[in-house]
PDB file of C-alpha atoms in Angstrom:
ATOM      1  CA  UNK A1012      -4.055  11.717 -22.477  1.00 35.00           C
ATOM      2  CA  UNK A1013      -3.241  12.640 -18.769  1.00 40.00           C
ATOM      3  CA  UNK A1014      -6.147  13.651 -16.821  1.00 40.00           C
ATOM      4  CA  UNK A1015      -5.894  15.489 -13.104  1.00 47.00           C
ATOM      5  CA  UNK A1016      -6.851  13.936 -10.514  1.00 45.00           C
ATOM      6  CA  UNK A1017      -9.374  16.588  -9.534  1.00 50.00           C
ATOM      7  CA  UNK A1018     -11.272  16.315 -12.971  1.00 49.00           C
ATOM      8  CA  UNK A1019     -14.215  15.036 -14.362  1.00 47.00           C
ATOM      9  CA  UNK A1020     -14.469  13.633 -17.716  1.00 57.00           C
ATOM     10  CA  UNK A1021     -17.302  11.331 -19.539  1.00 63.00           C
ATOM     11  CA  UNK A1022     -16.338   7.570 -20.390  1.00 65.00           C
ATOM     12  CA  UNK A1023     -17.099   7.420 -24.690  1.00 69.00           C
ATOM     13  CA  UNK A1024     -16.957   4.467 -27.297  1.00 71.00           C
ATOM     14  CA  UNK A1025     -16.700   4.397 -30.636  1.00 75.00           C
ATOM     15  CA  UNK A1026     -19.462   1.931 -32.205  1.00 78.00           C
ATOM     16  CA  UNK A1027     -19.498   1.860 -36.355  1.00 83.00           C
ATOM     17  CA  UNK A1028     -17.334   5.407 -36.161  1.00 82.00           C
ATOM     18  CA  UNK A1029     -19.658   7.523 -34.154  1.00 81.00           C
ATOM     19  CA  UNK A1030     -18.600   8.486 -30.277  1.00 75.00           C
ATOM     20  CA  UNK A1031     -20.989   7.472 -27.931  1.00 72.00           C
ATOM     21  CA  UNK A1032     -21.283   8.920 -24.161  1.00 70.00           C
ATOM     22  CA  UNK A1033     -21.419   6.379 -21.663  1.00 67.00           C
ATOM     23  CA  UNK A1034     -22.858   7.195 -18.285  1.00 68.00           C
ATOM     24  CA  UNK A1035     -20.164   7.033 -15.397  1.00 64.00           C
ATOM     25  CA  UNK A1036     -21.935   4.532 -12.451  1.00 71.00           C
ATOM     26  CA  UNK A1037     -20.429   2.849 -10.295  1.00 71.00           C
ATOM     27  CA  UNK A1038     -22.197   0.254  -8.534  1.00 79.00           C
ATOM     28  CA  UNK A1039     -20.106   0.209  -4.840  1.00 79.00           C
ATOM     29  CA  UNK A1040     -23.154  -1.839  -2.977  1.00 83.00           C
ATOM     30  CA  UNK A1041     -26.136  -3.759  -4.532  1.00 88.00           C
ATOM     31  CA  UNK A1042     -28.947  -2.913  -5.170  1.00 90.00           C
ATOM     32  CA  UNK A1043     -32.707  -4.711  -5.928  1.00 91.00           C
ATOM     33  CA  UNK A1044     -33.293  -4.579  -9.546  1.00 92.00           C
ATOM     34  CA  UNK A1045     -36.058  -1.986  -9.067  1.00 93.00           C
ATOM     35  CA  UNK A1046     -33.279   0.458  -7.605  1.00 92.00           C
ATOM     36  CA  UNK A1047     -30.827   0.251 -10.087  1.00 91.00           C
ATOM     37  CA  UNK A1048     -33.997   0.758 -12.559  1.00 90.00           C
ATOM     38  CA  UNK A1049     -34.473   4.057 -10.988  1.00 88.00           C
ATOM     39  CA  UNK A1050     -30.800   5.299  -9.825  1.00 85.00           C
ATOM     40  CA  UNK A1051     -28.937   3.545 -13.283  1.00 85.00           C
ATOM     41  CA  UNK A1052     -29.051   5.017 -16.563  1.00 82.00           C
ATOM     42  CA  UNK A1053     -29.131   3.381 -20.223  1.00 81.00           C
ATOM     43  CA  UNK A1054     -25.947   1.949 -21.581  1.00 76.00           C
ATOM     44  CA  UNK A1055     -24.347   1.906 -18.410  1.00 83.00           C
ATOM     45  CA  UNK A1056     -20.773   0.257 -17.691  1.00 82.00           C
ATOM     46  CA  UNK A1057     -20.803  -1.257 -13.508  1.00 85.00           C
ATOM     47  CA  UNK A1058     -17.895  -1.180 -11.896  1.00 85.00           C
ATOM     48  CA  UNK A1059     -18.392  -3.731  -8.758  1.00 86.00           C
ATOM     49  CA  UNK A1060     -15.899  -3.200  -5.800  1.00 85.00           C
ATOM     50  CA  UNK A1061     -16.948  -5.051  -2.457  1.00 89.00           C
ATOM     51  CA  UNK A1062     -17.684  -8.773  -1.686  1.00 90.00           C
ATOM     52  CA  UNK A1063     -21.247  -8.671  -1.317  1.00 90.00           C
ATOM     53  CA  UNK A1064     -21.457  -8.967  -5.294  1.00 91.00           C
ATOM     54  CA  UNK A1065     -19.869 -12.553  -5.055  1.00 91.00           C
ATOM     55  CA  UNK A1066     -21.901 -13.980  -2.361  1.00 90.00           C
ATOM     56  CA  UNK A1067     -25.329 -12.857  -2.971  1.00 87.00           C
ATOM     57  CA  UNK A1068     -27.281 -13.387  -6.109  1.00 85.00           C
ATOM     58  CA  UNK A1069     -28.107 -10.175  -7.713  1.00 88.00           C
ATOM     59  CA  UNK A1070     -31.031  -9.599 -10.543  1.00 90.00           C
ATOM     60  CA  UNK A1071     -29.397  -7.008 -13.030  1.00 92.00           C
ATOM     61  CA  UNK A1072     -31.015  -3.769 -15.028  1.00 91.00           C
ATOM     62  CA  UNK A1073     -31.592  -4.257 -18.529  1.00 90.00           C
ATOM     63  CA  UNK A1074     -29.487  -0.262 -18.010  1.00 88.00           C
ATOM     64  CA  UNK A1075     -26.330  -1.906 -17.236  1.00 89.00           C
ATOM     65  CA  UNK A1076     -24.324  -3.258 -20.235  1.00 86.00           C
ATOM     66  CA  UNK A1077     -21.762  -4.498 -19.307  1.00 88.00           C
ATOM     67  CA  UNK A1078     -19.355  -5.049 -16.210  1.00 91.00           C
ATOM     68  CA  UNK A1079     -15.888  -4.393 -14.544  1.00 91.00           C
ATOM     69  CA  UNK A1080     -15.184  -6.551 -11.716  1.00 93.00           C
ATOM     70  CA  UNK A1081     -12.854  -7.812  -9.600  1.00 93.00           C
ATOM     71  CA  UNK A1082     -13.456 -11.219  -8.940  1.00 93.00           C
ATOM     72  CA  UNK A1083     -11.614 -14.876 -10.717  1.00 88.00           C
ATOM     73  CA  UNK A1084     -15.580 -16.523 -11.132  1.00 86.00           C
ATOM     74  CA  UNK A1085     -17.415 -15.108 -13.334  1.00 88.00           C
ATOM     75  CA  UNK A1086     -20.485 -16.725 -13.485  1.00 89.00           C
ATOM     76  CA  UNK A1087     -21.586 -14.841 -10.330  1.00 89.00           C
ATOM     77  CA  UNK A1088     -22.671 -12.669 -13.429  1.00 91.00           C
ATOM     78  CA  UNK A1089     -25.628 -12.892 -15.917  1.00 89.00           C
ATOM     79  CA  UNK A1090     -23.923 -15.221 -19.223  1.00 89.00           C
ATOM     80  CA  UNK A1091     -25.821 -12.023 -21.259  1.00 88.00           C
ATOM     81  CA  UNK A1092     -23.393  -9.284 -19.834  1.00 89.00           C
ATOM     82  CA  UNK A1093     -20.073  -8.487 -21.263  1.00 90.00           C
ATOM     83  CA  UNK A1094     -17.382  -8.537 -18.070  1.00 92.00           C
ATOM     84  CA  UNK A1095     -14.236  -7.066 -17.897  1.00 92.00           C
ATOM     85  CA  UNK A1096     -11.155  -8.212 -15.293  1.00 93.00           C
ATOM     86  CA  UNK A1097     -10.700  -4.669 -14.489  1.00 90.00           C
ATOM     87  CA  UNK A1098     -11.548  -3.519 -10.869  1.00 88.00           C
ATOM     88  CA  UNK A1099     -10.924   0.046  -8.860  1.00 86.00           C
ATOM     89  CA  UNK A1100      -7.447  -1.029  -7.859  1.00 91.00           C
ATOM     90  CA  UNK A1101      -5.874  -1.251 -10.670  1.00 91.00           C
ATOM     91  CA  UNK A1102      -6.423   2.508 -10.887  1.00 88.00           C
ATOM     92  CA  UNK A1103      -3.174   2.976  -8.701  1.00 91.00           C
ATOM     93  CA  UNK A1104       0.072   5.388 -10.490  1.00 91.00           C
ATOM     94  CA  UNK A1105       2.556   7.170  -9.210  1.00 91.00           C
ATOM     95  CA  UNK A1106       0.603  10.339 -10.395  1.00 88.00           C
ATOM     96  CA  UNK A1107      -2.050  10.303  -7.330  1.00 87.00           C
ATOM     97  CA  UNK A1108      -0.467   8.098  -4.757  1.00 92.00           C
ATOM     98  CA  UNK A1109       2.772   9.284  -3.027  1.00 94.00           C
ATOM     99  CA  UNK A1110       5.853   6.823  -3.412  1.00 95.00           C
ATOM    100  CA  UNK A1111       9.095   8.401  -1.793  1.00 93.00           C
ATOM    101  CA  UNK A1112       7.953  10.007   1.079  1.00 95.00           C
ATOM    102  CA  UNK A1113       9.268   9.378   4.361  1.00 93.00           C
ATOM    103  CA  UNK A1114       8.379   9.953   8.141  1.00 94.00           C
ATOM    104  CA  UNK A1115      10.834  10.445  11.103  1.00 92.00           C
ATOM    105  CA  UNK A1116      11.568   6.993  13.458  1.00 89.00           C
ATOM    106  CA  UNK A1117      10.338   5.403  10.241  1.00 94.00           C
ATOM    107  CA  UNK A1118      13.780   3.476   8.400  1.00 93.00           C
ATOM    108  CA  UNK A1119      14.359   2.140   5.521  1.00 92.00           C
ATOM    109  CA  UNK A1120      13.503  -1.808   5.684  1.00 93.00           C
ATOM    110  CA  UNK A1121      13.178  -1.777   9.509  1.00 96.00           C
ATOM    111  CA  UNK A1122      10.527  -4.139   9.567  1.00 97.00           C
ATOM    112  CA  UNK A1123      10.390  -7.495   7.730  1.00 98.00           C
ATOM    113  CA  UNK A1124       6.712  -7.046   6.927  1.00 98.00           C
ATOM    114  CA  UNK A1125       4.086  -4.879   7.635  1.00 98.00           C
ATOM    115  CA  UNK A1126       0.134  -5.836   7.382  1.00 97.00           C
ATOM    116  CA  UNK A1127      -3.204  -3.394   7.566  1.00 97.00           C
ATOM    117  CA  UNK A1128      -5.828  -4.444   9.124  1.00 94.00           C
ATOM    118  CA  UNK A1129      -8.594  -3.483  11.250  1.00 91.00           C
ATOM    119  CA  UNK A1130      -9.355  -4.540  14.513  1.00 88.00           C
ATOM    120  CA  UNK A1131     -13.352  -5.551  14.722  1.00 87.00           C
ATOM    121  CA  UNK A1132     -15.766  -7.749  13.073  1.00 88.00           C
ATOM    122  CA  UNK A1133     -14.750  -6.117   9.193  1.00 88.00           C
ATOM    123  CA  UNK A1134     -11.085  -7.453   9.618  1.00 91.00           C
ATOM    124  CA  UNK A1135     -12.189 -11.018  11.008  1.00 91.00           C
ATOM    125  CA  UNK A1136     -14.890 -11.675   8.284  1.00 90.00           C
ATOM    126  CA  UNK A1137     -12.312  -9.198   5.286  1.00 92.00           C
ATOM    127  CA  UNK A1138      -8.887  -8.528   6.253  1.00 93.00           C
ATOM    128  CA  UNK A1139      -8.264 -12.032   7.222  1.00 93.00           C
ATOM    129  CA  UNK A1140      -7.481 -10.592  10.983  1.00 92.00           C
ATOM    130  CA  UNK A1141      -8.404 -14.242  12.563  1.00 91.00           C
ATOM    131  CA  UNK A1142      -5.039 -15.589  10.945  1.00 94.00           C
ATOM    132  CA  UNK A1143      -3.095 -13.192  13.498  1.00 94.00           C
ATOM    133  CA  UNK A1144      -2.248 -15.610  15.851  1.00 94.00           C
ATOM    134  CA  UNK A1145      -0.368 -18.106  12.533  1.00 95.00           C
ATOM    135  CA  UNK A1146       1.761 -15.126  11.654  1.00 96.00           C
ATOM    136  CA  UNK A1147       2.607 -14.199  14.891  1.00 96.00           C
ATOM    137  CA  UNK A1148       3.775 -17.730  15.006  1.00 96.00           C
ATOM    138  CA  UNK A1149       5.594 -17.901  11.807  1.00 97.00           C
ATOM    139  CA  UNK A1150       7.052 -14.469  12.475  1.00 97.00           C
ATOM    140  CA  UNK A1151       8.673 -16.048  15.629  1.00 97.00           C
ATOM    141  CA  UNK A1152       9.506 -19.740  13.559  1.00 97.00           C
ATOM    142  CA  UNK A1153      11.273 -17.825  11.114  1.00 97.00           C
ATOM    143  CA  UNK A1154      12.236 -15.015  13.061  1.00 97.00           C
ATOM    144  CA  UNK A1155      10.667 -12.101  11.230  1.00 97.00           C
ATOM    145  CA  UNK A1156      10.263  -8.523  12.487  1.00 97.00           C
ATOM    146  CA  UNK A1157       6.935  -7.730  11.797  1.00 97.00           C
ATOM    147  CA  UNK A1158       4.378  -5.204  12.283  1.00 97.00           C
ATOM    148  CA  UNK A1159       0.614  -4.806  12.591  1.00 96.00           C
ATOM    149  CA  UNK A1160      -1.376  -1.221  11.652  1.00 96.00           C
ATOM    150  CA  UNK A1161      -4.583  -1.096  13.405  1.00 93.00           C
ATOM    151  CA  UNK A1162      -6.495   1.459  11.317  1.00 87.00           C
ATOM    152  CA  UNK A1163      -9.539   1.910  12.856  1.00 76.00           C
ATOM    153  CA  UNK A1164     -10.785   0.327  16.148  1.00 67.00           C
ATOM    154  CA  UNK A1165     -14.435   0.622  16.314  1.00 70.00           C
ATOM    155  CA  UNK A1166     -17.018  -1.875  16.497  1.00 68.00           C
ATOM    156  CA  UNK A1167     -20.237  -1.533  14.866  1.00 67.00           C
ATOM    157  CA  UNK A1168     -22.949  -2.389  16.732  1.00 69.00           C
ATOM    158  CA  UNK A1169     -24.967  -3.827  14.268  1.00 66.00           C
ATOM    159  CA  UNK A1170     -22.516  -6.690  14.115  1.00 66.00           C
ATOM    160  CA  UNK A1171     -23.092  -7.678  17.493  1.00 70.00           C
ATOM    161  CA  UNK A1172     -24.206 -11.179  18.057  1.00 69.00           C
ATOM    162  CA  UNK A1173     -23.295 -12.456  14.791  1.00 78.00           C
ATOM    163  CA  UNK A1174     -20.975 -15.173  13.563  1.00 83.00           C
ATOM    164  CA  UNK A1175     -17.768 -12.629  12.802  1.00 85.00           C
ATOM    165  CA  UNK A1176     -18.677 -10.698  16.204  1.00 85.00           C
ATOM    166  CA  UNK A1177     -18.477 -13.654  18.219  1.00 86.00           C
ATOM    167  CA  UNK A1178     -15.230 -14.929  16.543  1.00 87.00           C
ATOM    168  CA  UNK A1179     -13.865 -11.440  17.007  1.00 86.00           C
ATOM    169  CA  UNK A1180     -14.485 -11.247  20.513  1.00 87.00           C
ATOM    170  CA  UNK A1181     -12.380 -14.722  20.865  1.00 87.00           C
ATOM    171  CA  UNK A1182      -9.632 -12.673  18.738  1.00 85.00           C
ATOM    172  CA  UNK A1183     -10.036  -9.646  20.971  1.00 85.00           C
ATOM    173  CA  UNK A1184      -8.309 -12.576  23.546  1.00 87.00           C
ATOM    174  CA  UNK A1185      -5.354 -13.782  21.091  1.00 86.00           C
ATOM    175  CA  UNK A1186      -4.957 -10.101  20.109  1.00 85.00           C
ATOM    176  CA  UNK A1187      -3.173  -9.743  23.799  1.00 86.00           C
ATOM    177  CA  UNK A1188      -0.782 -12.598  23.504  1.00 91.00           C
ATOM    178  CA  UNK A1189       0.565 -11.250  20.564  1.00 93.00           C
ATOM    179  CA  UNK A1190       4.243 -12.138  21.250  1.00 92.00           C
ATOM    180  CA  UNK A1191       6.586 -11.230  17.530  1.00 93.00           C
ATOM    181  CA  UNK A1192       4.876  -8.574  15.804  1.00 96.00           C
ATOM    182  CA  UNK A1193       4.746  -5.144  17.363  1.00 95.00           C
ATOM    183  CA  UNK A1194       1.024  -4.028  16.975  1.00 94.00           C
ATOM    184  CA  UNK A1195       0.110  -0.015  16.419  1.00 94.00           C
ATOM    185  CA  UNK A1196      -3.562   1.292  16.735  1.00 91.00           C
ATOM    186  CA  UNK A1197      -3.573   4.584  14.335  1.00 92.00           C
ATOM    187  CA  UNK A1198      -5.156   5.788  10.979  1.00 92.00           C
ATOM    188  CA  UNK A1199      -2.298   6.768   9.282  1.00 94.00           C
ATOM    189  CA  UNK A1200      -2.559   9.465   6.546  1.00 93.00           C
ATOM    190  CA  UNK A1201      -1.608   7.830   2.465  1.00 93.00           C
ATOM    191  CA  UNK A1202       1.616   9.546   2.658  1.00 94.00           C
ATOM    192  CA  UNK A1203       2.145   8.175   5.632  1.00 96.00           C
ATOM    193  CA  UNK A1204       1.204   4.755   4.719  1.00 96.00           C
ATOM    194  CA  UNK A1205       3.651   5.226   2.224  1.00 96.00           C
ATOM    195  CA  UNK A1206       6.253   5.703   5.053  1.00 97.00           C
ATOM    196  CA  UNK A1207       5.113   2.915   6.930  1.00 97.00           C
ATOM    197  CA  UNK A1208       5.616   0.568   3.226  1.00 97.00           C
ATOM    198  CA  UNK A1209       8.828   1.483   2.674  1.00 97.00           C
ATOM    199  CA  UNK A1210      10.019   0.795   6.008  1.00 97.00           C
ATOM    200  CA  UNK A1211       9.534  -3.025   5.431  1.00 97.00           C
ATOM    201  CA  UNK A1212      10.851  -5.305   3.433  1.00 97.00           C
ATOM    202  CA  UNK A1213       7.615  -7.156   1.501  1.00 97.00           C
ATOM    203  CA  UNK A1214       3.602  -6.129   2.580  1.00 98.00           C
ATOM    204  CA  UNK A1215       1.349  -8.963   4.101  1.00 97.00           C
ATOM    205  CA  UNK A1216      -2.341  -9.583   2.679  1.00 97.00           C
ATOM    206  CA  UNK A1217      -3.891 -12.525   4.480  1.00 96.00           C
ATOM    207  CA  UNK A1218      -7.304 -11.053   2.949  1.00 95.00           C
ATOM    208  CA  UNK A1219      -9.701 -13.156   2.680  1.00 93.00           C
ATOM    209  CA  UNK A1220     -13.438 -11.721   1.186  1.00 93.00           C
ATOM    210  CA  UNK A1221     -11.891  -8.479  -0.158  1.00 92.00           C
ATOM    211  CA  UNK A1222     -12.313  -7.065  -3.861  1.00 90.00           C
ATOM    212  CA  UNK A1223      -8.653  -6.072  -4.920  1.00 90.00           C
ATOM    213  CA  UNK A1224      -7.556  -4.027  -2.232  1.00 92.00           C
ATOM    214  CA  UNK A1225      -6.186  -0.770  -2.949  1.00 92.00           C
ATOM    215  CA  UNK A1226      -3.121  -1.103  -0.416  1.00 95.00           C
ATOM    216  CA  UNK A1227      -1.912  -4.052  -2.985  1.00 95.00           C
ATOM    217  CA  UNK A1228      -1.544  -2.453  -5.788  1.00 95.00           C
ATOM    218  CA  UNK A1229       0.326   1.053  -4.027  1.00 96.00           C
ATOM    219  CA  UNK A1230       2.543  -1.436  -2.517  1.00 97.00           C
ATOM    220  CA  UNK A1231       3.707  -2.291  -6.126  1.00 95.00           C
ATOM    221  CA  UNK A1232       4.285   1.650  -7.232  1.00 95.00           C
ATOM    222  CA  UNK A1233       6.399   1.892  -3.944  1.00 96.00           C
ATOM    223  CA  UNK A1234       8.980  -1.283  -5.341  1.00 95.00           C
ATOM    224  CA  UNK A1235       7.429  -3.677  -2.433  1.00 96.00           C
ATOM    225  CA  UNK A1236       6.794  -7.270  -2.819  1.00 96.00           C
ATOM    226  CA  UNK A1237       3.589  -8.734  -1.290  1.00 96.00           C
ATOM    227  CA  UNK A1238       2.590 -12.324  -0.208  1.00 96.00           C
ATOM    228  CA  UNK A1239      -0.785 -12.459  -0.791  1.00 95.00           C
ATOM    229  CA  UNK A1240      -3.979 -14.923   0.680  1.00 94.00           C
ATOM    230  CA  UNK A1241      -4.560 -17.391  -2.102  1.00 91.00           C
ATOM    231  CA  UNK A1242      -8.363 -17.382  -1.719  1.00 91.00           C
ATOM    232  CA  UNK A1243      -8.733 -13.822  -1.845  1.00 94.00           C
ATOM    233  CA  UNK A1244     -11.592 -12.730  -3.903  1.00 93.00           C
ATOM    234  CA  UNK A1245     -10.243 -10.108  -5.474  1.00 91.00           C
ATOM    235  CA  UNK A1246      -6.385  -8.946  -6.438  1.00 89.00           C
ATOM    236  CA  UNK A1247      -5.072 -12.655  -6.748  1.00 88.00           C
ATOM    237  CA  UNK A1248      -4.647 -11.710 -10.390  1.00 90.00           C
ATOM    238  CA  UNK A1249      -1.747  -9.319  -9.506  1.00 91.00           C
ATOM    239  CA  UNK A1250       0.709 -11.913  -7.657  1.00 90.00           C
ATOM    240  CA  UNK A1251       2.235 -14.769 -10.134  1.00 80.00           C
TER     241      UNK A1251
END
């Protein structure tokens, strides 16, 4: 069954022969057991998406039956709930993301690689922005073309004063003597993004604390290769 995009259907199972509705919740940021008490309802299936679920220790509803994560350890999880290797990028198809599309200036394999990022605190401690300074360097060793997006700019100031503040304020320094990889700062549309993919010739993901990134798997509709972080916490399972 094909469903659009734009509509809303009801997750069911089939226990002893009888359908059974299953509540749709997704569970994007934790929350205290006495939240997902009150916001959660019975017989729910979690579908866990961002780091924070692998780093902090989380007491779980009695609601939530079972879940679908991301991540390669498992035992971040209560031993009592059934989880699933199935995480919010591998809902990725050629049905809802645009593959062929192509933007002016833009050529086909003009760029060796291309890697997303974002310039502040969330790409140091995330996107695996602090490792800049080694691919510019092996872009120049091996004499790749390369090419930084700079989605979104921004600093929070909550961040400041922390750890992955002050070690983005030393990258704000290397960020400048960026010598091989030509660096854009734009938020770029998804068809555009598409654009931007097939103009090089594999997709970078030093990622670090990231939950299956969404860019990884559209780079796979679009027939690009990736070279991925090997301690990523999420997506590893994609790359052989």
């Amino acid at each position: 069954m094909i469903v659009k995009p734009t509509s809303f259907k009801n997750l069911v199972a089939v226990e002893n022969g009888k359908i059974k509705k299953i509540s749709n919740m997704i569970l994007r940021k934790p929350l205290d057991k006495k939240n997902q008490d009150k916001k959660i309802t019975k017989n729910s299936i979690c579908v866990v998406c961002t780091y924070c679920f692998k780093e902090r220790k989380l007491k779980w509803s009695k609601n939530i039956k079972a879940i679908c994560h991301p991540f390669r350890d498992t035992s971040i999880f209560p031993k009592e709930l059934k989880t699933f290797l199935f995480s919010e990028s591998d809902f990725c198809d050629k049905l809802i993301s645009p593959v062929k599309y192509r933007m002016a200036g833009w050529k086909e394999k003009q760029y060796d690689f291309v890697y997303f990022t974002i310039n502040n605190t969330h790409g140091i401690r995330n996107k695996g922005l602090y490792l800049l300074p080694l691919i510019d360097k092996v872009a120049g060793d091996l004499g790749l073309k390369g090419l930084v997006v700079n989605y979104r700019t921004k600093e929070v100031k909550n961040k400041y004063g922390g750890i992955f503040h002050e070690a983005y304020k030393k990258m704000q320094k290397e960020w400048k003597k960026i010598k091989n990889i030509k660096i854009i700062n734009k938020k770029y549309s998804t068809k555009e993004v598409c654009a931007i993919m097939l103009s090089s010739k594999f997709i970078l993901y030093p990622n670090t604390a990231d939950a299956s990134p969404r860019l990884l798997t559209e780079a796979f509709i679009r027939g690009r290769p990736v070279v991925v972080n090997s301690s990523i916490y999420g997506g590893w399972k994609y790359v052989n």
